[in-house]
Short mmCIF file of N, CA and C in Angstrom, two decimals:
data_model
loop_
_atom_site.label_atom_id
_atom_site.label_comp_id
_atom_site.label_asym_id
_atom_site.label_seq_id
_atom_site.Cartn_x
_atom_site.Cartn_y
_atom_site.Cartn_z
N MET A 8 111.48 -141.76 107.22
CA MET A 8 112.36 -142.67 106.54
C MET A 8 112.25 -144.03 107.22
N PRO A 9 111.98 -145.09 106.44
CA PRO A 9 111.90 -146.41 107.04
C PRO A 9 113.23 -146.79 107.66
N GLY A 10 113.19 -147.32 108.85
CA GLY A 10 114.40 -147.77 109.51
C GLY A 10 115.21 -146.66 110.16
N GLY A 11 114.85 -145.41 109.91
CA GLY A 11 115.61 -144.29 110.46
C GLY A 11 115.63 -144.28 111.96
N ARG A 12 114.49 -144.55 112.58
CA ARG A 12 114.40 -144.55 114.04
C ARG A 12 115.25 -145.67 114.63
N ALA A 13 115.19 -146.84 114.03
CA ALA A 13 115.97 -147.97 114.54
C ALA A 13 117.47 -147.68 114.43
N ALA A 14 117.85 -146.94 113.41
CA ALA A 14 119.27 -146.64 113.22
C ALA A 14 119.76 -145.55 114.15
N THR A 15 118.90 -144.61 114.50
CA THR A 15 119.33 -143.49 115.33
C THR A 15 119.07 -143.68 116.82
N ALA A 16 118.21 -144.62 117.20
CA ALA A 16 117.86 -144.81 118.61
C ALA A 16 119.07 -145.12 119.49
N PRO A 17 120.05 -145.94 119.06
CA PRO A 17 121.18 -146.25 119.93
C PRO A 17 122.18 -145.10 120.09
N ARG A 18 122.11 -144.09 119.22
CA ARG A 18 123.09 -143.01 119.20
C ARG A 18 123.24 -142.29 120.53
N PRO A 19 122.15 -141.89 121.21
CA PRO A 19 122.33 -141.19 122.49
C PRO A 19 123.00 -142.04 123.56
N LEU A 20 122.97 -143.35 123.39
CA LEU A 20 123.60 -144.25 124.35
C LEU A 20 125.08 -144.48 124.03
N GLY A 21 125.54 -143.87 122.94
CA GLY A 21 126.93 -144.04 122.55
C GLY A 21 127.20 -145.34 121.82
N ILE A 22 126.16 -145.97 121.30
CA ILE A 22 126.32 -147.23 120.60
C ILE A 22 126.46 -146.95 119.10
N PRO A 23 127.60 -147.32 118.51
CA PRO A 23 127.76 -147.09 117.07
C PRO A 23 126.85 -148.02 116.26
N VAL A 24 126.41 -147.54 115.13
CA VAL A 24 125.54 -148.30 114.24
C VAL A 24 126.17 -148.28 112.86
N PHE A 25 126.29 -149.43 112.23
CA PHE A 25 126.79 -149.51 110.86
C PHE A 25 125.61 -149.66 109.93
N ILE A 26 125.53 -148.78 108.92
CA ILE A 26 124.46 -148.86 107.94
C ILE A 26 125.10 -148.76 106.56
N ALA A 27 124.81 -149.72 105.71
CA ALA A 27 125.28 -149.67 104.33
C ALA A 27 124.31 -148.80 103.54
N ASP A 28 124.83 -147.76 102.93
CA ASP A 28 124.01 -146.80 102.20
C ASP A 28 124.41 -146.81 100.74
N VAL A 29 123.96 -147.82 100.03
CA VAL A 29 124.39 -148.02 98.65
C VAL A 29 123.88 -146.92 97.74
N LYS A 30 122.65 -146.48 97.92
CA LYS A 30 122.05 -145.50 97.02
C LYS A 30 122.13 -144.07 97.54
N GLY A 31 122.58 -143.86 98.74
CA GLY A 31 122.66 -142.51 99.28
C GLY A 31 121.39 -142.04 99.96
N ASP A 32 120.50 -142.96 100.30
CA ASP A 32 119.23 -142.58 100.93
C ASP A 32 119.38 -142.20 102.40
N ILE A 33 120.41 -142.70 103.04
CA ILE A 33 120.53 -142.56 104.49
C ILE A 33 121.41 -141.37 104.88
N THR A 34 122.18 -140.85 103.96
CA THR A 34 123.14 -139.80 104.30
C THR A 34 122.48 -138.55 104.87
N GLY A 35 121.21 -138.37 104.66
CA GLY A 35 120.51 -137.22 105.20
C GLY A 35 120.46 -137.21 106.72
N MET A 36 120.72 -138.35 107.36
CA MET A 36 120.70 -138.39 108.83
C MET A 36 121.87 -137.63 109.43
N CYS A 37 122.86 -137.28 108.63
CA CYS A 37 124.02 -136.54 109.14
C CYS A 37 123.64 -135.11 109.53
N ALA A 38 122.74 -134.55 108.79
CA ALA A 38 122.36 -133.15 109.01
C ALA A 38 121.10 -133.08 109.86
N PRO A 39 120.99 -132.03 110.68
CA PRO A 39 119.75 -131.86 111.44
C PRO A 39 118.56 -131.69 110.51
N GLY A 40 117.39 -132.16 110.93
CA GLY A 40 116.19 -132.00 110.12
C GLY A 40 115.81 -130.54 109.99
N LYS A 41 114.93 -130.26 109.05
CA LYS A 41 114.46 -128.90 108.82
C LYS A 41 113.04 -128.76 109.32
N ASP A 42 112.78 -127.62 109.92
CA ASP A 42 111.47 -127.36 110.46
C ASP A 42 110.48 -127.10 109.33
N SER A 43 109.29 -127.59 109.50
CA SER A 43 108.23 -127.36 108.52
C SER A 43 106.89 -127.35 109.27
N GLU A 44 105.88 -126.92 108.57
CA GLU A 44 104.55 -126.89 109.17
C GLU A 44 104.10 -128.31 109.52
N ASP A 45 104.37 -129.27 108.63
CA ASP A 45 104.00 -130.66 108.90
C ASP A 45 104.71 -131.19 110.14
N MET A 46 105.99 -130.88 110.29
CA MET A 46 106.72 -131.34 111.47
C MET A 46 106.17 -130.71 112.74
N GLN A 47 105.85 -129.43 112.68
CA GLN A 47 105.28 -128.77 113.85
C GLN A 47 103.96 -129.42 114.26
N GLU A 48 103.16 -129.80 113.28
CA GLU A 48 101.89 -130.48 113.57
C GLU A 48 102.14 -131.83 114.23
N ARG A 49 103.13 -132.59 113.74
CA ARG A 49 103.45 -133.89 114.33
C ARG A 49 103.97 -133.74 115.76
N ILE A 50 104.84 -132.77 115.96
CA ILE A 50 105.40 -132.53 117.29
C ILE A 50 104.27 -132.21 118.27
N ALA A 51 103.34 -131.36 117.84
CA ALA A 51 102.20 -130.99 118.69
C ALA A 51 101.28 -132.20 118.92
N ARG A 52 101.02 -132.97 117.87
CA ARG A 52 100.12 -134.12 117.98
C ARG A 52 100.65 -135.16 118.97
N PHE A 53 101.96 -135.36 118.99
CA PHE A 53 102.55 -136.34 119.91
C PHE A 53 102.90 -135.73 121.27
N GLY A 54 102.67 -134.44 121.43
CA GLY A 54 102.90 -133.79 122.72
C GLY A 54 104.38 -133.75 123.12
N ILE A 55 105.25 -133.59 122.15
CA ILE A 55 106.69 -133.59 122.42
C ILE A 55 107.11 -132.17 122.82
N GLU A 56 107.72 -132.06 123.98
CA GLU A 56 108.19 -130.74 124.43
C GLU A 56 109.71 -130.68 124.32
N GLY A 57 110.21 -129.51 123.98
CA GLY A 57 111.66 -129.31 123.89
C GLY A 57 112.30 -130.04 122.72
N PHE A 58 111.54 -130.30 121.66
CA PHE A 58 112.09 -131.01 120.51
C PHE A 58 113.15 -130.18 119.82
N THR A 59 114.25 -130.81 119.48
CA THR A 59 115.29 -130.15 118.69
C THR A 59 115.69 -131.07 117.54
N TYR A 60 116.07 -130.46 116.45
CA TYR A 60 116.55 -131.23 115.30
C TYR A 60 118.04 -131.49 115.50
N GLU A 61 118.43 -132.75 115.39
CA GLU A 61 119.84 -133.10 115.55
C GLU A 61 120.27 -134.01 114.41
N GLY A 62 121.51 -133.83 114.00
CA GLY A 62 122.10 -134.75 113.04
C GLY A 62 122.82 -135.85 113.79
N CYS A 63 123.14 -136.90 113.10
CA CYS A 63 123.91 -138.01 113.69
C CYS A 63 125.34 -137.93 113.19
N PRO A 64 126.29 -138.15 114.07
CA PRO A 64 127.67 -138.18 113.59
C PRO A 64 127.84 -139.35 112.63
N CYS A 65 128.46 -139.09 111.50
CA CYS A 65 128.61 -140.12 110.47
C CYS A 65 130.05 -140.17 109.98
N ARG A 66 130.47 -141.35 109.64
CA ARG A 66 131.75 -141.56 109.00
C ARG A 66 131.47 -142.34 107.73
N PHE A 67 131.92 -141.83 106.63
CA PHE A 67 131.63 -142.48 105.35
C PHE A 67 132.80 -143.32 104.90
N TRP A 68 132.48 -144.54 104.49
CA TRP A 68 133.45 -145.40 103.85
C TRP A 68 133.13 -145.35 102.36
N ASP A 69 134.12 -145.23 101.55
CA ASP A 69 133.90 -144.99 100.13
C ASP A 69 134.71 -146.00 99.32
N MET A 70 134.02 -146.82 98.56
CA MET A 70 134.72 -147.83 97.75
C MET A 70 135.58 -147.19 96.67
N LEU A 71 135.24 -145.98 96.25
CA LEU A 71 136.04 -145.29 95.25
C LEU A 71 137.14 -144.44 95.88
N GLY A 72 137.04 -144.20 97.17
CA GLY A 72 138.05 -143.43 97.89
C GLY A 72 138.01 -141.94 97.59
N ASP A 73 136.92 -141.45 97.04
CA ASP A 73 136.83 -140.03 96.66
C ASP A 73 136.31 -139.14 97.79
N GLN A 74 135.33 -139.62 98.55
CA GLN A 74 134.64 -138.75 99.50
C GLN A 74 134.54 -139.35 100.90
N GLY A 75 135.40 -140.26 101.25
CA GLY A 75 135.32 -140.86 102.56
C GLY A 75 136.52 -141.75 102.82
N ILE A 76 136.42 -142.54 103.86
CA ILE A 76 137.48 -143.47 104.20
C ILE A 76 137.53 -144.53 103.11
N PRO A 77 138.66 -144.69 102.44
CA PRO A 77 138.71 -145.67 101.35
C PRO A 77 138.51 -147.10 101.86
N VAL A 78 137.68 -147.83 101.17
CA VAL A 78 137.42 -149.23 101.50
C VAL A 78 137.70 -150.04 100.25
N ARG A 79 138.48 -151.06 100.41
CA ARG A 79 138.76 -151.95 99.29
C ARG A 79 138.27 -153.34 99.65
N ILE A 80 137.59 -153.97 98.72
CA ILE A 80 137.06 -155.31 98.96
C ILE A 80 137.17 -156.09 97.66
N THR A 81 137.46 -157.36 97.79
CA THR A 81 137.56 -158.21 96.62
C THR A 81 136.29 -159.05 96.48
N ILE A 82 136.11 -159.62 95.32
CA ILE A 82 134.95 -160.48 95.09
C ILE A 82 134.95 -161.63 96.08
N SER A 83 136.13 -162.21 96.35
CA SER A 83 136.17 -163.33 97.29
C SER A 83 135.83 -162.88 98.71
N ASP A 84 136.12 -161.61 99.06
CA ASP A 84 135.73 -161.09 100.36
C ASP A 84 134.20 -161.00 100.49
N ILE A 85 133.54 -160.69 99.41
CA ILE A 85 132.08 -160.56 99.41
C ILE A 85 131.44 -161.92 99.65
N GLY A 86 131.95 -162.95 99.00
CA GLY A 86 131.41 -164.29 99.15
C GLY A 86 130.29 -164.56 98.17
N PRO A 87 130.03 -165.83 97.90
CA PRO A 87 129.06 -166.19 96.87
C PRO A 87 127.63 -165.80 97.19
N SER A 88 127.24 -165.88 98.45
CA SER A 88 125.85 -165.59 98.80
C SER A 88 125.52 -164.11 98.57
N LEU A 89 126.35 -163.21 99.13
CA LEU A 89 126.10 -161.78 98.94
C LEU A 89 126.28 -161.38 97.48
N LEU A 90 127.29 -161.93 96.83
CA LEU A 90 127.51 -161.62 95.42
C LEU A 90 126.29 -162.02 94.59
N SER A 91 125.72 -163.17 94.90
CA SER A 91 124.52 -163.63 94.18
C SER A 91 123.37 -162.66 94.36
N ARG A 92 123.22 -162.14 95.57
CA ARG A 92 122.14 -161.17 95.82
C ARG A 92 122.40 -159.86 95.11
N LEU A 93 123.67 -159.40 95.15
CA LEU A 93 124.00 -158.13 94.49
C LEU A 93 123.77 -158.20 92.98
N LEU A 94 124.11 -159.34 92.39
CA LEU A 94 123.99 -159.51 90.94
C LEU A 94 122.64 -160.09 90.53
N GLU A 95 121.78 -160.36 91.52
CA GLU A 95 120.46 -160.94 91.28
C GLU A 95 120.56 -162.20 90.41
N LEU A 96 121.47 -163.10 90.81
CA LEU A 96 121.69 -164.33 90.06
C LEU A 96 120.51 -165.28 90.22
N THR A 97 120.34 -166.14 89.23
CA THR A 97 119.33 -167.18 89.34
C THR A 97 119.81 -168.19 90.37
N GLU A 98 118.90 -169.06 90.79
CA GLU A 98 119.26 -170.08 91.78
C GLU A 98 120.39 -170.98 91.26
N GLU A 99 120.32 -171.32 89.97
CA GLU A 99 121.35 -172.17 89.38
C GLU A 99 122.70 -171.46 89.37
N ALA A 100 122.70 -170.18 89.00
CA ALA A 100 123.95 -169.41 88.97
C ALA A 100 124.51 -169.23 90.38
N GLU A 101 123.64 -169.07 91.37
CA GLU A 101 124.10 -168.94 92.75
C GLU A 101 124.77 -170.23 93.22
N LYS A 102 124.17 -171.37 92.87
CA LYS A 102 124.78 -172.65 93.24
C LYS A 102 126.15 -172.81 92.58
N ALA A 103 126.26 -172.38 91.33
CA ALA A 103 127.55 -172.47 90.64
C ALA A 103 128.58 -171.57 91.32
N ALA A 104 128.17 -170.39 91.74
CA ALA A 104 129.09 -169.48 92.43
C ALA A 104 129.54 -170.08 93.76
N GLU A 105 128.62 -170.74 94.45
CA GLU A 105 128.97 -171.38 95.73
C GLU A 105 129.96 -172.53 95.51
N ARG A 106 129.74 -173.33 94.44
CA ARG A 106 130.67 -174.43 94.14
C ARG A 106 132.05 -173.88 93.80
N GLU A 107 132.09 -172.82 93.04
CA GLU A 107 133.36 -172.21 92.65
C GLU A 107 134.10 -171.67 93.87
N ALA A 108 133.36 -171.09 94.79
CA ALA A 108 133.98 -170.52 95.99
C ALA A 108 134.57 -171.62 96.87
N ARG A 109 133.92 -172.79 96.89
CA ARG A 109 134.41 -173.90 97.72
C ARG A 109 135.57 -174.66 97.07
N ALA A 110 135.71 -174.53 95.75
CA ALA A 110 136.76 -175.28 95.04
C ALA A 110 138.14 -174.79 95.47
N PRO A 111 139.09 -175.72 95.63
CA PRO A 111 140.47 -175.29 95.97
C PRO A 111 141.04 -174.43 94.85
N ARG A 112 141.83 -173.45 95.22
CA ARG A 112 142.40 -172.53 94.23
C ARG A 112 143.14 -173.27 93.12
N SER A 113 143.84 -174.33 93.45
CA SER A 113 144.65 -175.04 92.45
C SER A 113 143.80 -175.69 91.36
N SER A 114 142.51 -175.96 91.65
CA SER A 114 141.66 -176.61 90.65
C SER A 114 140.87 -175.61 89.82
N ARG A 115 140.99 -174.33 90.12
CA ARG A 115 140.24 -173.32 89.36
C ARG A 115 140.95 -173.03 88.06
N SER A 116 140.17 -172.74 87.05
CA SER A 116 140.77 -172.42 85.76
C SER A 116 141.46 -171.07 85.82
N SER A 117 142.44 -170.87 84.96
CA SER A 117 143.19 -169.61 84.97
C SER A 117 142.59 -168.58 84.05
N SER A 118 141.45 -168.88 83.44
CA SER A 118 140.82 -167.92 82.54
C SER A 118 139.97 -166.92 83.26
#
């Protein structure tokens, strides 16, 4: 898994790592890996002795509040830059979002 090693390397040192897992690709790190012939070949090729499969302790934050620690965030908390990336806005639309975010609340339309 790309980035998996970078995310798990600090764990034995007791350093917490925050990873946003929007699509659910990373949640597999919670469970220990499964042994396979391919893994045995890799372990032997790298000369690793005493290898054990370990999961990483995980805490899930859940925007829907169904399966983890509930997290609530507003559009203004996200900010125009991240919102633009999430919505894949054009450069012009991103600039408009940035202008709107900088505008004083009293000058914003109520629509």
